[in-house]
Coordinates of C-alpha atoms in Angstrom, one line a residue:
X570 CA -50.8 -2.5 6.1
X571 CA -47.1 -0.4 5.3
X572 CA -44.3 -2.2 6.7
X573 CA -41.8 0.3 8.7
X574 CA -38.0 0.6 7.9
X575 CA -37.8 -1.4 10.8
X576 CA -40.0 -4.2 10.0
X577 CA -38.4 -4.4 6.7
X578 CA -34.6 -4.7 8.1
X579 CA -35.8 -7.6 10.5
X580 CA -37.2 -9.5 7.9
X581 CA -34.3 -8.9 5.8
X582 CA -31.8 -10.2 8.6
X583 CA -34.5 -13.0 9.0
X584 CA -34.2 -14.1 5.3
X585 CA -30.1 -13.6 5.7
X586 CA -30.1 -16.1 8.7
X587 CA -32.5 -18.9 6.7
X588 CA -30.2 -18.5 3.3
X589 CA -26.6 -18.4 5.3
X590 CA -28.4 -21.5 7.8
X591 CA -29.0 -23.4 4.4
X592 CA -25.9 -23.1 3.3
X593 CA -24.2 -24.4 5.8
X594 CA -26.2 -26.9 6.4
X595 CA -25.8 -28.2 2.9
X596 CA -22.4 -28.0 2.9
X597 CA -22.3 -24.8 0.8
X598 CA -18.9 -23.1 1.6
X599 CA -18.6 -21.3 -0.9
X600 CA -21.5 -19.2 -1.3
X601 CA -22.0 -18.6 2.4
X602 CA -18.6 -17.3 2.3
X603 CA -19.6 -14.7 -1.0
X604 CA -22.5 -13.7 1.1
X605 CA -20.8 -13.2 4.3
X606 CA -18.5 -10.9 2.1
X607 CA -21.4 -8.3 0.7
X608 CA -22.0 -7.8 4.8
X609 CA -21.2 -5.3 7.1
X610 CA -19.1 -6.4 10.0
X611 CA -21.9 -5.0 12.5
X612 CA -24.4 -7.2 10.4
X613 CA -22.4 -10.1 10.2
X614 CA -22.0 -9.7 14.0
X615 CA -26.1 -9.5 14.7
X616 CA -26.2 -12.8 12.1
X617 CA -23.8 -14.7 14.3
X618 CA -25.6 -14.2 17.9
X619 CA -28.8 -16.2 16.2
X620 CA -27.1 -18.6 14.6
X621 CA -26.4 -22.3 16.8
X622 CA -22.7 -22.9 18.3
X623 CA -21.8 -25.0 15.1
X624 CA -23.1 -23.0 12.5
X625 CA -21.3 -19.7 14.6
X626 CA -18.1 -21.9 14.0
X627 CA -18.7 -22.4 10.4
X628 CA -19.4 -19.1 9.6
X629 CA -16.6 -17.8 11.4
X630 CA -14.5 -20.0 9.4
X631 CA -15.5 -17.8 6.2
X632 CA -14.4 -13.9 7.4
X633 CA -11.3 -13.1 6.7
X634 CA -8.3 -11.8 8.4
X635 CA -9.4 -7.8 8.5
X636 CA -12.7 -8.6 8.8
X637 CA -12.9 -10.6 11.7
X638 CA -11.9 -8.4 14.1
X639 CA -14.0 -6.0 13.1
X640 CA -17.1 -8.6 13.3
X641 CA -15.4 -9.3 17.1
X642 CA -16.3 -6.1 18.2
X643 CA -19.6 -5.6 17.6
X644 CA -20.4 -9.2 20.0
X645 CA -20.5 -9.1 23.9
X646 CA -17.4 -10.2 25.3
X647 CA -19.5 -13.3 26.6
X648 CA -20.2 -14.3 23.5
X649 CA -16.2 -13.5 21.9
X650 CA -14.9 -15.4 24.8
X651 CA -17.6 -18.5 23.8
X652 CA -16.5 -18.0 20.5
X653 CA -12.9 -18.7 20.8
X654 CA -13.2 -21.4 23.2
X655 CA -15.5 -22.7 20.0
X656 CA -13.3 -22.2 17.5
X657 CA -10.4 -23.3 18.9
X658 CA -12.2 -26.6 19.8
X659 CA -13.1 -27.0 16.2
X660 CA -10.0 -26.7 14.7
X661 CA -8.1 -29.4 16.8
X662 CA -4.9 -29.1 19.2
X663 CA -2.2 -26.5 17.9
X664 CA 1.1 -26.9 17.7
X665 CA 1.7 -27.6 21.0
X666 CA -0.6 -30.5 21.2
X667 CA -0.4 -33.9 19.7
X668 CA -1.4 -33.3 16.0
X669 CA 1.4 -35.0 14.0
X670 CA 0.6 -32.7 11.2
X671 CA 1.3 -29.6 12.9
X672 CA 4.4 -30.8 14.8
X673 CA 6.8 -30.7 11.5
X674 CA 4.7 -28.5 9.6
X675 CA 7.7 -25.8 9.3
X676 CA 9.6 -28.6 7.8
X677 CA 7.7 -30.8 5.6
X678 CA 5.9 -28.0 2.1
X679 CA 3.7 -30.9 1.2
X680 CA 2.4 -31.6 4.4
X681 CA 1.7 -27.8 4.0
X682 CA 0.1 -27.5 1.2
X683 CA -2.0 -30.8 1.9
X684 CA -3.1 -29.0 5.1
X685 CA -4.3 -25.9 3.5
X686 CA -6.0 -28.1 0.1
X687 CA -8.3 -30.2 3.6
X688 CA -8.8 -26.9 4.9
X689 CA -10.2 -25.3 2.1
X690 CA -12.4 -29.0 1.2
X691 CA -14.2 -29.0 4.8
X692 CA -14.3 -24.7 4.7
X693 CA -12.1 -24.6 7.8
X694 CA -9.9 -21.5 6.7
X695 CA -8.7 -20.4 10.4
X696 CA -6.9 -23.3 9.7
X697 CA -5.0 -21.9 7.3
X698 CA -4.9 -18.4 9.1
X699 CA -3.1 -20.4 11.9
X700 CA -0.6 -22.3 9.3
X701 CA -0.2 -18.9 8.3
X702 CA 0.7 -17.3 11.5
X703 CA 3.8 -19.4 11.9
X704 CA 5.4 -19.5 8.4
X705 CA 7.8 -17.2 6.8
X706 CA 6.1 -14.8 3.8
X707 CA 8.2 -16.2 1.5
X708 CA 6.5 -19.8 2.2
X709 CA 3.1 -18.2 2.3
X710 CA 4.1 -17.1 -1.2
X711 CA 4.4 -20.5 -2.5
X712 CA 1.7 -21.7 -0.7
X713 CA -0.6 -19.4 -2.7
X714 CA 1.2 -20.1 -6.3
X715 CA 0.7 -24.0 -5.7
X716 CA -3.1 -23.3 -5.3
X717 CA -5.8 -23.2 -8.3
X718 CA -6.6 -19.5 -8.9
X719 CA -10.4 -20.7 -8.2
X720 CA -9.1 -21.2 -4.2
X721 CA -6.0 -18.5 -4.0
X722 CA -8.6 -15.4 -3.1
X723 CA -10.5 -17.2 -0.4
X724 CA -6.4 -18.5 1.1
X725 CA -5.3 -14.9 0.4
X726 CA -7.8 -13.4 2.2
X727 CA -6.3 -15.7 5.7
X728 CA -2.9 -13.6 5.7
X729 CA -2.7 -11.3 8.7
X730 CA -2.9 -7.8 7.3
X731 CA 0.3 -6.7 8.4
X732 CA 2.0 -9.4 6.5
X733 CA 0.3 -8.9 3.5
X734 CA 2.7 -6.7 1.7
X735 CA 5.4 -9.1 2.8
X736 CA 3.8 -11.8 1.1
X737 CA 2.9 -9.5 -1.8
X738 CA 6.9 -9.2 -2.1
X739 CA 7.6 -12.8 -2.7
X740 CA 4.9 -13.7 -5.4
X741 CA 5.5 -13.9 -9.0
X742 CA 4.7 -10.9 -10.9
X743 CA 1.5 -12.7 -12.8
X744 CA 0.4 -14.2 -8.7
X745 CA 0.9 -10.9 -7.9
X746 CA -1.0 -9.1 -10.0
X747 CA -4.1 -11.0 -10.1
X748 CA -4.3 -10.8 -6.1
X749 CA -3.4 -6.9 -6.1
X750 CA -6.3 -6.6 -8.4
X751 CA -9.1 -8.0 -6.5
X752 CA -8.3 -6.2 -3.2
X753 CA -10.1 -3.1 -2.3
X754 CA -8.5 -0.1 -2.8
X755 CA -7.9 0.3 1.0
X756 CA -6.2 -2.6 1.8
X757 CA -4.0 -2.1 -1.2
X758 CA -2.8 1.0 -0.2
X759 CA -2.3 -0.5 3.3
X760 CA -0.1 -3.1 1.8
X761 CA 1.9 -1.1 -0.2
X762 CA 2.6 1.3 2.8
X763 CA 4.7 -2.2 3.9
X764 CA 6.5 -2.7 0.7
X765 CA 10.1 -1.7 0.2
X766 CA 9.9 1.6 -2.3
X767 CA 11.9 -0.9 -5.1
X768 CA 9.2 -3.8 -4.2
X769 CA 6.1 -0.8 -4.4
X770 CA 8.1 0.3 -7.9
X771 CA 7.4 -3.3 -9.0
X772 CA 3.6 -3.3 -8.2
X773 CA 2.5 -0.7 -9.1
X774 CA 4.2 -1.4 -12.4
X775 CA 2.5 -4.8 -12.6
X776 CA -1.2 -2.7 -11.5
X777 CA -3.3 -0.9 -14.2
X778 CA -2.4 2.0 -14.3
X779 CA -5.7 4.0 -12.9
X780 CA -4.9 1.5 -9.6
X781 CA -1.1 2.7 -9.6
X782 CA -1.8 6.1 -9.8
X783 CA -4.7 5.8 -7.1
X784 CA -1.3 3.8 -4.5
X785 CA 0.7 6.8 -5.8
X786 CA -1.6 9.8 -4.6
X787 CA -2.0 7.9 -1.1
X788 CA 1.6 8.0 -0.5
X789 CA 2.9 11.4 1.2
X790 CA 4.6 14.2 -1.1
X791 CA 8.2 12.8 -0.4
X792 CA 7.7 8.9 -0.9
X793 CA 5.5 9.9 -3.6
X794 CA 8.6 11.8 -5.5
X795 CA 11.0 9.0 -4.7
X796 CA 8.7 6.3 -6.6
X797 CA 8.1 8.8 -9.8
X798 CA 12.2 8.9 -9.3
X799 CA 12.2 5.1 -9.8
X800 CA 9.4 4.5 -11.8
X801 CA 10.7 7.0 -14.3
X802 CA 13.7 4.3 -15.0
X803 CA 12.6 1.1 -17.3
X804 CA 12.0 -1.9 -15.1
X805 CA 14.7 -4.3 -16.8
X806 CA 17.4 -1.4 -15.7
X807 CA 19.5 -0.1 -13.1
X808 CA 17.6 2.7 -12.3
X809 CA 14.4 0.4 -12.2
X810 CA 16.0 -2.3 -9.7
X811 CA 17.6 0.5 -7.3
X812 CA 16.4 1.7 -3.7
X813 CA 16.9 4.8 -2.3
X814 CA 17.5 3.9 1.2
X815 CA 21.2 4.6 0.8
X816 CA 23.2 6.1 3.7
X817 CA 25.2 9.4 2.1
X818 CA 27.8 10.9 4.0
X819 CA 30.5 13.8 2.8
X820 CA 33.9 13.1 2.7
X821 CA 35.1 16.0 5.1
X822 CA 33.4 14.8 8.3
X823 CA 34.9 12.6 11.2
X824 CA 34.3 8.8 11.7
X825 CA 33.3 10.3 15.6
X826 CA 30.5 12.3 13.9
X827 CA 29.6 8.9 11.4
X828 CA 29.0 6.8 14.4
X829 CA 26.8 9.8 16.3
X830 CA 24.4 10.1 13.1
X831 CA 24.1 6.0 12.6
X832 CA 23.2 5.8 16.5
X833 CA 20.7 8.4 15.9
X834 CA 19.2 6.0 12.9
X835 CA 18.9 3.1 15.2
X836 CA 18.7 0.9 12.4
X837 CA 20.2 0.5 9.2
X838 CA 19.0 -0.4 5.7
X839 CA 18.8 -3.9 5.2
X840 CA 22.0 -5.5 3.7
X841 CA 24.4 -2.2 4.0
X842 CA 27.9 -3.0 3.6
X843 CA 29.2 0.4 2.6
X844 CA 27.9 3.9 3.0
X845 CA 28.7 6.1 -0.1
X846 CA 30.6 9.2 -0.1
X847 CA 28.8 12.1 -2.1
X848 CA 29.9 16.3 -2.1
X849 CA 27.9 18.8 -1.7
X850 CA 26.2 18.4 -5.2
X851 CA 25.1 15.1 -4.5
X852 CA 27.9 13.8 -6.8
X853 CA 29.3 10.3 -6.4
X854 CA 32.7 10.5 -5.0
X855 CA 33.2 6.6 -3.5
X856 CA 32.0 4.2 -1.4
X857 CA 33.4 3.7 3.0
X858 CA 33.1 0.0 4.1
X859 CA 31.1 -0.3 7.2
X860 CA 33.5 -2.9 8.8
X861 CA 36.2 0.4 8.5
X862 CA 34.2 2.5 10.3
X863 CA 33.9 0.4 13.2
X864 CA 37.6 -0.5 13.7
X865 CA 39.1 3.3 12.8
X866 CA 39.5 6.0 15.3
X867 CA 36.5 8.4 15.9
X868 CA 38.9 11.3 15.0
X869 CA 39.8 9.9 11.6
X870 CA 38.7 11.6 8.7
X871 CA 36.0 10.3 6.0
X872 CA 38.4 10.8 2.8
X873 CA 41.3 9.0 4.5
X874 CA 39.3 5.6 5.1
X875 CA 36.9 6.0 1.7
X876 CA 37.9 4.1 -1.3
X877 CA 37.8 6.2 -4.9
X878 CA 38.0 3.0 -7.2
X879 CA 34.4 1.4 -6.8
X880 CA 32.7 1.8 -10.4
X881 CA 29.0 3.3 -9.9
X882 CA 26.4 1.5 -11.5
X883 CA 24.6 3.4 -14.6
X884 CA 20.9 4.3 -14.0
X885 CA 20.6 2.9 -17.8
X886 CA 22.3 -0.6 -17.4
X887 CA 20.9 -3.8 -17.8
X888 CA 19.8 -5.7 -15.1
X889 CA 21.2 -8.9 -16.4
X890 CA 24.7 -6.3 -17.0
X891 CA 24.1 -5.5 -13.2
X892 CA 23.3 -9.3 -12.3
X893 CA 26.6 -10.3 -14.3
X894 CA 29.1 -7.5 -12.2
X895 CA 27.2 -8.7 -8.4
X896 CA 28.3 -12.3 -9.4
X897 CA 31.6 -11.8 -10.9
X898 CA 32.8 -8.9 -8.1
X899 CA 30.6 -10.9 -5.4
X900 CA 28.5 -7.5 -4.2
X901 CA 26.3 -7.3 -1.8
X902 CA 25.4 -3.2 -2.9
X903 CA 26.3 -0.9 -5.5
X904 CA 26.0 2.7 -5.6
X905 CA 23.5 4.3 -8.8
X906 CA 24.2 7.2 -10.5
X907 CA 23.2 9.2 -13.6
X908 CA 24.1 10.9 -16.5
X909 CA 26.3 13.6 -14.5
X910 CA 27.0 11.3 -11.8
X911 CA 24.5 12.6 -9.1
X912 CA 24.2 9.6 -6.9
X913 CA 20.5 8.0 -7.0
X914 CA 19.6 5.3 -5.3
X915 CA 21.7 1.8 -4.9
X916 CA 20.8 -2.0 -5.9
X917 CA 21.0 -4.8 -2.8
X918 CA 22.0 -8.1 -3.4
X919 CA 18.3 -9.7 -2.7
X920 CA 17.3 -7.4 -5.9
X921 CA 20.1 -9.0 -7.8
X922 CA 18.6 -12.6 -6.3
X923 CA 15.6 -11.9 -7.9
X924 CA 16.5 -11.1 -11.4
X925 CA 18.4 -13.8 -11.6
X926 CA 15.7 -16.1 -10.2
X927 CA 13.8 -14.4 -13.3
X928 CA 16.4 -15.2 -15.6
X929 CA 16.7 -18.6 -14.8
X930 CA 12.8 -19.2 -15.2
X931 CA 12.8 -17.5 -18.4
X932 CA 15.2 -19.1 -20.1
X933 CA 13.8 -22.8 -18.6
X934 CA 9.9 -21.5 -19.9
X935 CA 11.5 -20.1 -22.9
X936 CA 12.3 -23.0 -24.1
X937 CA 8.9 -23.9 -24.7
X938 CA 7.2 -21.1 -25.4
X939 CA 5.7 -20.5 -22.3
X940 CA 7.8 -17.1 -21.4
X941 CA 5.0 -15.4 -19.9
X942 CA 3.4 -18.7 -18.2
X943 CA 4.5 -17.9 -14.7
X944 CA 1.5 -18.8 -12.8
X945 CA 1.2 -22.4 -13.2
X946 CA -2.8 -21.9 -12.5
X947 CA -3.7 -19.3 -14.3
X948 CA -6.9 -19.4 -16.1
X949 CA -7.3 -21.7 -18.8
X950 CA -8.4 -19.4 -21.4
X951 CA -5.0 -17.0 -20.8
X952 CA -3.0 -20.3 -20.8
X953 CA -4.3 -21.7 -24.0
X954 CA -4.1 -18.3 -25.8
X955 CA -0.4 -17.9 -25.2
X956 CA 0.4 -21.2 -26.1
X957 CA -1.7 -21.1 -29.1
X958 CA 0.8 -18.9 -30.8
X959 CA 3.8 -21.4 -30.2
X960 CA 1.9 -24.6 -31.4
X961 CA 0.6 -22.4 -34.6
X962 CA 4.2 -21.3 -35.5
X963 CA 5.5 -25.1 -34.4
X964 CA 2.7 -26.4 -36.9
X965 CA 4.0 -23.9 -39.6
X966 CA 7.9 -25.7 -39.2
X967 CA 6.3 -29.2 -39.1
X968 CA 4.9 -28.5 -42.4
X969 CA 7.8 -27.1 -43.9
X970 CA 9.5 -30.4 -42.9
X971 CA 6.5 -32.5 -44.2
X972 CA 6.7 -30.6 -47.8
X973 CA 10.4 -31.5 -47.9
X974 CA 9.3 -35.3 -47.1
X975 CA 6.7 -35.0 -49.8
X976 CA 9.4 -33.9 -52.6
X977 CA 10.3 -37.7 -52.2
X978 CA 7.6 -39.6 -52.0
X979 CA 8.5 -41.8 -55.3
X980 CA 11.5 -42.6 -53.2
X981 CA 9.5 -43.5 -50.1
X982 CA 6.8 -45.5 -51.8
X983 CA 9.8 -47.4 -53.8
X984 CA 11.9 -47.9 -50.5
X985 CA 10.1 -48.5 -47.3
X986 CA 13.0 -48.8 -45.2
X987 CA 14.0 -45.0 -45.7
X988 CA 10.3 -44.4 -44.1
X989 CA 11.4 -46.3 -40.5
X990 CA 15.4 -45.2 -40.5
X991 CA 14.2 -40.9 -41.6
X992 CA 13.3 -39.9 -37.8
X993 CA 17.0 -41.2 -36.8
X994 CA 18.6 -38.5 -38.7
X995 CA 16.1 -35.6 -37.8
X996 CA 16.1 -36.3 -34.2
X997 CA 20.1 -37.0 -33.8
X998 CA 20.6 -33.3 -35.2
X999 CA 17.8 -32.0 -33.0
X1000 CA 20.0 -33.5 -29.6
X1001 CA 23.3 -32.6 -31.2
X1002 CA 21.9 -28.9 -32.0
X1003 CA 20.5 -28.5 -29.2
X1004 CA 23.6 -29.0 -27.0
X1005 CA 25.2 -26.4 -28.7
X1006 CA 22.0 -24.3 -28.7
X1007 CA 22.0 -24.6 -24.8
X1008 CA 25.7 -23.8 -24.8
X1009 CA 26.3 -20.7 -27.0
X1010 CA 22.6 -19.1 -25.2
X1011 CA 24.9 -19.3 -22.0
X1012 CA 27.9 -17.9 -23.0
X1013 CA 25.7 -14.9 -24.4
X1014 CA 24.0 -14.4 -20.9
X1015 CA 27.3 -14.8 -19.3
X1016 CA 28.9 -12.6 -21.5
X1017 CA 31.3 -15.1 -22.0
X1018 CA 30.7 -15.0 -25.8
X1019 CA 31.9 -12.5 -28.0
X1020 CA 33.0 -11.1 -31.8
X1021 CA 36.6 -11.8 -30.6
X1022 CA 35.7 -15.9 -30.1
X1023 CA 32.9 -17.0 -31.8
X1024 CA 34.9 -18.1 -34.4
X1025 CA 36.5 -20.4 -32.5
X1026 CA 33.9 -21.5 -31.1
X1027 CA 32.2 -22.5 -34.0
X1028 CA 35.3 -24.5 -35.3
X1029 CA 35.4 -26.5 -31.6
X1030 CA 31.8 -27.4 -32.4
X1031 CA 32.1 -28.5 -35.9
X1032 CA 35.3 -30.4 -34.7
X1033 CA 32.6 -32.2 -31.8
X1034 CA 30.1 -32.6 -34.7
X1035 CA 32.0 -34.7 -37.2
X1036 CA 33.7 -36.8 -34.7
X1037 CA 30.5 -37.8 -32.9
X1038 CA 28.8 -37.9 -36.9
X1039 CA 31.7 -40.5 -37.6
X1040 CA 30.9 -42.5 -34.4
X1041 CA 27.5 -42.6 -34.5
X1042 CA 27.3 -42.7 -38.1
X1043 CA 29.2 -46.2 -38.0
X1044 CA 27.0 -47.3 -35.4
X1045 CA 23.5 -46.3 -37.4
X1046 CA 25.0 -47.5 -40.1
X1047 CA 26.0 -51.2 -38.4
X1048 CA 22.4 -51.5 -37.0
X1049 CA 20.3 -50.7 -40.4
X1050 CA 22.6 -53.0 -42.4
X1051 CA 21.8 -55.9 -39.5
X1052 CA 18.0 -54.7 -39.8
X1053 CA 17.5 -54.4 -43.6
X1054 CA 20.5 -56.3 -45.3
X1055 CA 21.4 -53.3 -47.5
X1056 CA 24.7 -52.0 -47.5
X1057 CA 23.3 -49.4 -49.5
X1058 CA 20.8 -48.0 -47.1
X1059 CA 23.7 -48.3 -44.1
X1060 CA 26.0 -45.9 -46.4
X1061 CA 23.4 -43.7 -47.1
X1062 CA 21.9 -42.8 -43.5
X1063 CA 25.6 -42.5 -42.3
X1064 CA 26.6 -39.7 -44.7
X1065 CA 23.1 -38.2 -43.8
X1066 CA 23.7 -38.2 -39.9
X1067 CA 27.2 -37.0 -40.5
X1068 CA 26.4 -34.1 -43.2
X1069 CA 23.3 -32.9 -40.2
X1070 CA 25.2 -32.9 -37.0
X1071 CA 27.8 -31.0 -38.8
X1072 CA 24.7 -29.0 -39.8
X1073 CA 23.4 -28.7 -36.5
X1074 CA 26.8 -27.8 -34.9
X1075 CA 26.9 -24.9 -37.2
X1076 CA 23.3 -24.3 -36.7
X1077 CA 23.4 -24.2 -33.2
X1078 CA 26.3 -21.2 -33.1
X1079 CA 24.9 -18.9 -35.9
X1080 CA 21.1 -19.1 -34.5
X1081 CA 21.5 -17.7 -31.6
X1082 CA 24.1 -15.0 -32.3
X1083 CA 21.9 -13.8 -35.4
X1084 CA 18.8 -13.6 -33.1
X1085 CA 20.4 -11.5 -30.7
X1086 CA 22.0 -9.1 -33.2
X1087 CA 18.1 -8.9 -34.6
X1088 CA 17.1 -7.9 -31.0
X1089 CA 15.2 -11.5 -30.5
X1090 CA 15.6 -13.4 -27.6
X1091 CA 17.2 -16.8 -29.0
X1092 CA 16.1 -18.5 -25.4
X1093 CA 12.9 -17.7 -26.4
X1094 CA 12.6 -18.6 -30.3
X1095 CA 16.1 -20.8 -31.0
X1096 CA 15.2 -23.7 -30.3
X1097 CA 12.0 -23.7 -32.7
X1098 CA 14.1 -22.6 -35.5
X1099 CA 17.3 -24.7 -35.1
X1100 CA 14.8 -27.8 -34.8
X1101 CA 13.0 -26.9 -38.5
X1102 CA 16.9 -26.2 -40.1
X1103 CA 18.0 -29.6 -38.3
X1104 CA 14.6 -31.6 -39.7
X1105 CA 14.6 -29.9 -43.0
X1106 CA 18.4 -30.9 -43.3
X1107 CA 18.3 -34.4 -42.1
X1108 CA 15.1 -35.3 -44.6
X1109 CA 16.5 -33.1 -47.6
X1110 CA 20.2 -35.4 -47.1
X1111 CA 19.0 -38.1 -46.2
X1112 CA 15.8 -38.9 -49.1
X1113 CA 18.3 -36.7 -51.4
X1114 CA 20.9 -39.2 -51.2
X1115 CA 18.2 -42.1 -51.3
X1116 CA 16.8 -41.0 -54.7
X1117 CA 20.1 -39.9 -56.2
X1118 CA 21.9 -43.9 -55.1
X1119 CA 18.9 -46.4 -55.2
X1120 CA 16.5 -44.8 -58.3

């Protein structure tokens, strides 16, 4: 007998029920919570009303922040009101109650991220949605990069839906990325309606570029203008950090007429300590302190209160130029202008935070090769590729420095003792090199560095090399004559550590500099290459010596 459409949707919510009941019975979070995701809300809803009180709770647990409310709506209000009282039951008192947990949770980050890891263990993710409720984006943010990117979807999908660009904002770019890319289109487009235009510039930047394009044609014609504006800039530049929520006013009008217009704005752009001063071209003419324009008389004019010396920031600069100027002039804005000095847009002090934040991380992951590793959970595949190409060039150096052992290896086989004392001198020009390394890299970012001083840098550092190479060249020198009983030896590995941390003083200047006149960053690469000239020089002097004295 033919089955009607009815019959076969009834035994298709009939088989739903048994494999979602199964499930949770067997503990099976996970894949309850994947099915419950291929659902409509009004099916999930019709799933819930024949399920038992506990497994209502459980599955409940599983729908996510949007979802949930739409799932709410399609259930009596009986069975809502049931469900809450349920719910909250099952997730223990809240802050208000007794649970030591949740009393400090705004103070104590581990005690945050262990509640979210139980959480996610016993599948009890409104949990997390109500951690979540009470902490600042910027803490949600960190909660999600401190999570295994198996787990950070099913967290991520917890955040209330308003605050979701919020959160979006304080991610890494990689976190970022990866998160944008799995939500649906809609709720992507909803999230970036809540991002600062600079903070949207940076996502959709970070997005494929089908996905960007798809944010950009949801926007309206104006804010869609504005972001081609910005996105039209390189990201590591001015014109790439800037927003264009400025506040322009001309020079000719009253401060009576300023504070009418500002009133009429009800609110200001976040972190606006001076309004800029354009003419009727758009042309930057200076910048009017807002602390002035409260304390002058409304009948004072604009051009008598503006100042004309503030430099405008080029739309072409360098963020780390920009970074540099906020620290040194301690800004909290700066106006952006082009080519013919049209003002654009103007760069905020929490911009400035985060390139410097970026900097900083950088140069610290840079060291090792791991420039690009900002998610510390990222996929293991990704991980090991990028670091792949660092251990293949580090294997290259080690055998450059293995070749130089092997032109002595008469010596070696003759002379034991140059075997045990040869990683002394290689690793006390490595330490030495690296402190200068570390030193001149900083004085580069700072800008502190220059043609006109290097050279006196360089002769500081030589100075600092051979007076710690004579100190610790007499010490080495003291303990391998006590060791072996061979004045010899002692003479020989204390010319050798002297003749490479004079080597790795000089090394340690002129690597750096020469990278960044080649366009390389030496944060990145330096420290790989002064390690190979300090290794290859400490062998070479110190077996050189060996074979030309004791053979």
């Amino acid at each position: 007998m033919k089955q009607t459409p009815q019959q076969n949707q009834s035994e298709s919510v009939a088989t739903e029920i048994d494999q979602l009941r199964e499930m949770l019975s067997r503990d099976q979070i996970k894949r309850a919570r994947r099915l419950l995701k291929t659902m409509h809300p009004a099916k999930i809803a019709s799933l819930l009303e024949r399920l038992t009180p506990q497994q209502r709770v459980d599955a409940l647990h599983q729908l996510d922040a949007r979802t949930e409310p739409k799932v709410l709506s399609y259930l009596s209000s009986a069975l809502r009101t049931q469900l809450a009282y349920e719910l909250d039951a099952d997730m223990g008192p809240s802050e208000d109650g007794a649970s030591p947990a949740n009393s400090r949770v705004d103070e104590e980050p581990e005690t945050q991220l262990r509640l979210v890891l139980e959480a996610l263990d016993q599948g009890k993710l409104k949990r997390i949605a109500r951690l979540f409720h009470k902490l600042h984006p910027a803490r949600i943010a960190g909660l999600l990069e401190s999570l295994p990117a198996t787990e950070r979807a099913s967290v991520w999908d917890m955040v209330e839906g308003e605050r979701t660009a919020k959160v979006l904002r304080h991610l890494h770019e990689e976190v970022r990325r990866r998160l944008a890319s799995e939500m649906d289109m809609e709720h992507l487009v909803e999230a970036a309606r809540g991002l600062e235009p600079d903070d949207l510039v940076d996502l959709i930047q970070d997005l494929p570029t089908a996905t960007g394009r798809q944010i950009l044609d949801a926007m309206d014609q104006r804010e869609r203008e504005r972001l081609q504006s910005m996105l039209s800039y390189p990201e590591d530049t001015a014109g790439g950090l800037m927003n264009m929520d400025q506040v322009e006013v001309r020079s000719n009008i009253k401060v009576g007429t300023l504070l009418r217009y500002l009133r009429l704005r009800e609110e200001l752009p976040p972190n606006t300590d001076k309004f800029f001063v354009i003419d009727r071209k758009h042309r930057y003419q200076g910048t009017l302190r807002t602390e002035r324009v409260l304390t002058a008389r409304p009948e004072t004019s604009v051009s008598e209160l503006m100042e004309t010396d503030f430099e405008p920031v080029p739309a072409n600069q360098k963020s780390d130029a920009v970074a540099q100027r906020f620290e040194q002039e301690d800004l909290n804005s700066a106006p952006v202008v082009d080519a013919e000095g049209r003002l654009l847009g103007r760069i905020t002090i929490d911009d400035v935070v985060d390139v410097i934040r970026e900097q900083s991380a950088h140069a610290l992951l840079g060291m090792a090769g791991l420039d690009e590793e900002t998610d510390m959970f990222a996929p293991v595949l990704a991980s090991s590729r990028r670091r792949a190409v660092w251990l293949g060039i580090n294997l290259i150096t080690a055998f450059l420095a293995a070749w130089v052992i092997g032109l002595f290896e008469g010596t070696l086989q003759q002379v034991v003792a140059l075997a045990v004392l040869m990683p002394i001198v290689a690793s006390m020009g490595g330490i030495a090199g690296s402190q200068t390394l570390t030193l001149v890299i900083r004085g580069l970012a700072t800008g502190q560095l220059g043609s006109g001083n290097t050279r006196i840098l360089l002769l500081k550092e030589m100075g600092i090399g051979l007076l710690n190479g004579l100190l610790w060249a007499l010490v080495v020198a003291a303990l391998a004559i006590v060791w072996f009983g061979n004045w010899t030896i002692g003479g020989i590995i204390a010319v050798a550590i002297l003749l490479n941390l004079l080597c790795a003083a000089a090394s340690g200047v002129a690597i750096p500099l020469l990278m960044s006149r080649l366009g390389i960053d030496p944060a990145l690469a330096g420290s790989v290459v002064l390690t190979t000239v300090t290794d290859i020089v400490g062998f070479f002097a110190f077996l050189g010596l060996a074979t030309l004295i004791l053979l």
